Coordinates of C-alpha atoms in Angstrom, one line a residue:
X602 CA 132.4 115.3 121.1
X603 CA 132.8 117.4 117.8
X604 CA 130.4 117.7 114.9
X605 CA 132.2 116.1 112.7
X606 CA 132.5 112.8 115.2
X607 CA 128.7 113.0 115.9
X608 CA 128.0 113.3 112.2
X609 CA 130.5 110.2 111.5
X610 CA 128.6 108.3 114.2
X611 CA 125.0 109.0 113.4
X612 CA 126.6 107.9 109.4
X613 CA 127.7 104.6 110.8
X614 CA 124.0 104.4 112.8
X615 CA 122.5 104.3 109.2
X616 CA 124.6 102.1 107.8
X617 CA 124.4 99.1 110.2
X618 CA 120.7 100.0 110.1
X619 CA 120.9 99.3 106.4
X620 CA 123.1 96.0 106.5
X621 CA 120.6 95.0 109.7
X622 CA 117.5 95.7 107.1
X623 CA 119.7 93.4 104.7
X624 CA 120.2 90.8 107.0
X625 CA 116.4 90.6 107.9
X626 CA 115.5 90.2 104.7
X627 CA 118.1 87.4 104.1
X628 CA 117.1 85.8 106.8
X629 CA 112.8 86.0 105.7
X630 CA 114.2 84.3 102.4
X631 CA 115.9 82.0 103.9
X632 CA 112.6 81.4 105.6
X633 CA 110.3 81.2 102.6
X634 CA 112.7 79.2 101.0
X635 CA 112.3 76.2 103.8
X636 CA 108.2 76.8 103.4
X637 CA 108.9 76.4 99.4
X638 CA 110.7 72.9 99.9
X639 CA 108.1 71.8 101.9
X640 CA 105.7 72.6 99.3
X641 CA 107.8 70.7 96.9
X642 CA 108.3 68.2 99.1
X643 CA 104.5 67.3 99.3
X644 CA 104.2 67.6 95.7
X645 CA 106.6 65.5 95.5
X646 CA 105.1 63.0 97.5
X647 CA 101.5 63.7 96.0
X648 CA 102.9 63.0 92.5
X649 CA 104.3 59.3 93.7
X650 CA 101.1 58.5 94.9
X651 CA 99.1 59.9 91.7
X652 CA 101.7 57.3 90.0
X653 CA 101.2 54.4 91.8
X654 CA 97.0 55.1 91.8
X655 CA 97.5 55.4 87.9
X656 CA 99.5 52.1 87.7
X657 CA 96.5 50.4 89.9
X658 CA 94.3 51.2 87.4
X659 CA 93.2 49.2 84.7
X660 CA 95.7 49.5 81.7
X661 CA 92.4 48.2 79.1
X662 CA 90.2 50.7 77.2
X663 CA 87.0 50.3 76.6
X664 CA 86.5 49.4 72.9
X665 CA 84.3 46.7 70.9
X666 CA 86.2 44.1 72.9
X667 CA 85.7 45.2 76.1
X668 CA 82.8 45.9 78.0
X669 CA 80.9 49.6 78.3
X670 CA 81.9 52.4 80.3
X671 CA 78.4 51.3 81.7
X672 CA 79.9 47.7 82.9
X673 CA 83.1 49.3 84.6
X674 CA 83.3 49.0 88.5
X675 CA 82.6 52.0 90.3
X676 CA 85.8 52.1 91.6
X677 CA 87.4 53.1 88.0
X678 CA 85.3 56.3 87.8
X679 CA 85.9 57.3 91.7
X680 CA 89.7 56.5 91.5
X681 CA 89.6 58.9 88.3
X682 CA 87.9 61.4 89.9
X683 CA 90.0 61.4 93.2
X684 CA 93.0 61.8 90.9
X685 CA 91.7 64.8 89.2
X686 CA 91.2 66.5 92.6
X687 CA 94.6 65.9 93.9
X688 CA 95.9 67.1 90.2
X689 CA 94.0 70.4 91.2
X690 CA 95.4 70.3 94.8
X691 CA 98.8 70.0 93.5
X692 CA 98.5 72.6 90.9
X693 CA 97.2 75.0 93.5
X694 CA 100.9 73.9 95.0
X695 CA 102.7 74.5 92.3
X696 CA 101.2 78.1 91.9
X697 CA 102.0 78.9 95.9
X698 CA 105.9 77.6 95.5
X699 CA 105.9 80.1 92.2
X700 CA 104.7 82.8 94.6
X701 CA 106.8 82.2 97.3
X702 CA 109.8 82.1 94.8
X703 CA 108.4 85.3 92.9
X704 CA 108.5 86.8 96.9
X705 CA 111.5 85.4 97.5
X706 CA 113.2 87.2 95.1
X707 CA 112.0 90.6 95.5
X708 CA 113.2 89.9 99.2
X709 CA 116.8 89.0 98.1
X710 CA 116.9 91.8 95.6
X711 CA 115.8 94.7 98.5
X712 CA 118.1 93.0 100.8
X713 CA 121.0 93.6 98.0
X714 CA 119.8 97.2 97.2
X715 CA 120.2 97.8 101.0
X716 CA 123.4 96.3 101.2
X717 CA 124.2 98.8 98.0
X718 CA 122.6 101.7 100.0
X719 CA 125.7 100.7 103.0
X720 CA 128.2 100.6 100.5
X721 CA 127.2 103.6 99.0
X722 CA 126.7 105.6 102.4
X723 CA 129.9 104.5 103.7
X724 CA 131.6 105.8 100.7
X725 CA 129.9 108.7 99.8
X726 CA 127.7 109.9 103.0
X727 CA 129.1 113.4 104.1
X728 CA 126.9 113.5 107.4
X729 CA 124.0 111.5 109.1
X730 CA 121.3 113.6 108.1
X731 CA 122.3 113.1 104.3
X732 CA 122.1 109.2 104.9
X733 CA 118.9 109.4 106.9
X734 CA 117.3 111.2 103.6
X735 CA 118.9 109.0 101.4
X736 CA 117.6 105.8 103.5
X737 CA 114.0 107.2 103.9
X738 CA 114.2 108.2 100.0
X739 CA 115.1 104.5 99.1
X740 CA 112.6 103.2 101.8
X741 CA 110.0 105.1 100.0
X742 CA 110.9 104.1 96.8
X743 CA 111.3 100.4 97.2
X744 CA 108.1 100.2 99.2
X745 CA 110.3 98.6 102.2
X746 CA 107.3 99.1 104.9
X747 CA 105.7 96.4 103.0
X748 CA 108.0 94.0 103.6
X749 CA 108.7 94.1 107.1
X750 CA 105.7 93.1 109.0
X751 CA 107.3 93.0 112.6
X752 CA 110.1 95.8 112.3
X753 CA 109.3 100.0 111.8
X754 CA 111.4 101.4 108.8
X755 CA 113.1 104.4 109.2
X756 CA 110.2 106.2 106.6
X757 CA 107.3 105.3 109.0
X758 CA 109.2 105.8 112.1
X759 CA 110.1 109.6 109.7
X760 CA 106.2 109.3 108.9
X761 CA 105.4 109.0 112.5
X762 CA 106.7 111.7 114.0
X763 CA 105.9 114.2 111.4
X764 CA 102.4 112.8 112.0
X765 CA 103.1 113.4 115.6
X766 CA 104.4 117.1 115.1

């Protein structure tokens, strides 16, 4: 095999590296996106029961008509009190599925700047060691250890074995 075909693989290596990073990171999103609806699914479902406890409620308000706060059953001031708790539950929802969708899209826009990084290699890339700088270069950059738990990047596995020399 000739340089130039060893280069031309070790360049394609790289680049279905970067569209495999891409495709992990879709796939995470995709992920997070199922965890976010079923956040908003119990929020959902935590609001229709605030509603209905707020319709059981009495409508009156005490007043010179009515009796005290002092005279009204015990179950008034519990019910009102149960509803603020879940109204704190469910903003402590709301605030994870803003999270998730903050997370979600840094995930999506890595996964695009990889998809970029392929795109550009294939184009552009002379040879593999030029693409393997450029990928551990944008790894570093982009912080993309942090976002895969499971898989090594190409900058630690780089990190690594510098380490290791």
């Amino acid at each position: 095999m000739s340089d130039d075909a060893a280069d031309t693989f070790a360049v394609d290596e790289v680049i279905e590296y970067c569209r495999t990073q891409a495709g992990l990171l879709s796939g995470r999103v995709e992920q997070m996106g199922a965890e976010a609806d079923e956040l908003l699914d119990e929020i959902d479902q935590e609001m229709a029961e605030l509603r209905s406890r707020l319709e059981a409620l009495p409508d009156e308000v005490p007043g010179t008509e009515t009796p005290s706060t002092a005279e009204l059953p015990a179950t008034s001031e519990s019910d009102v009190a149960a509803i603020e708790e879940r109204q704190e539950t469910l903003e402590e929802k709301q605030l994870l599925v803003e999270a998730k969708q903050a997370r979600m899209q840094a995930f999506q826009e890595l996964a695009a700047d990889y998809t970029d990084l392929a795109e550009d290699l294939a184009a552009e890339a002379e040879d593999g060691q030029t693409a393997l700088t450029r990928v551990i270069e944008f790894e570093a950059d982009a912080d993309a250890p942090a976002y895969f738990d499971e898989r090594q990047t190409l900058l630690e596995a780089a990190a690594a074995s510098t380490d290791t020399e």
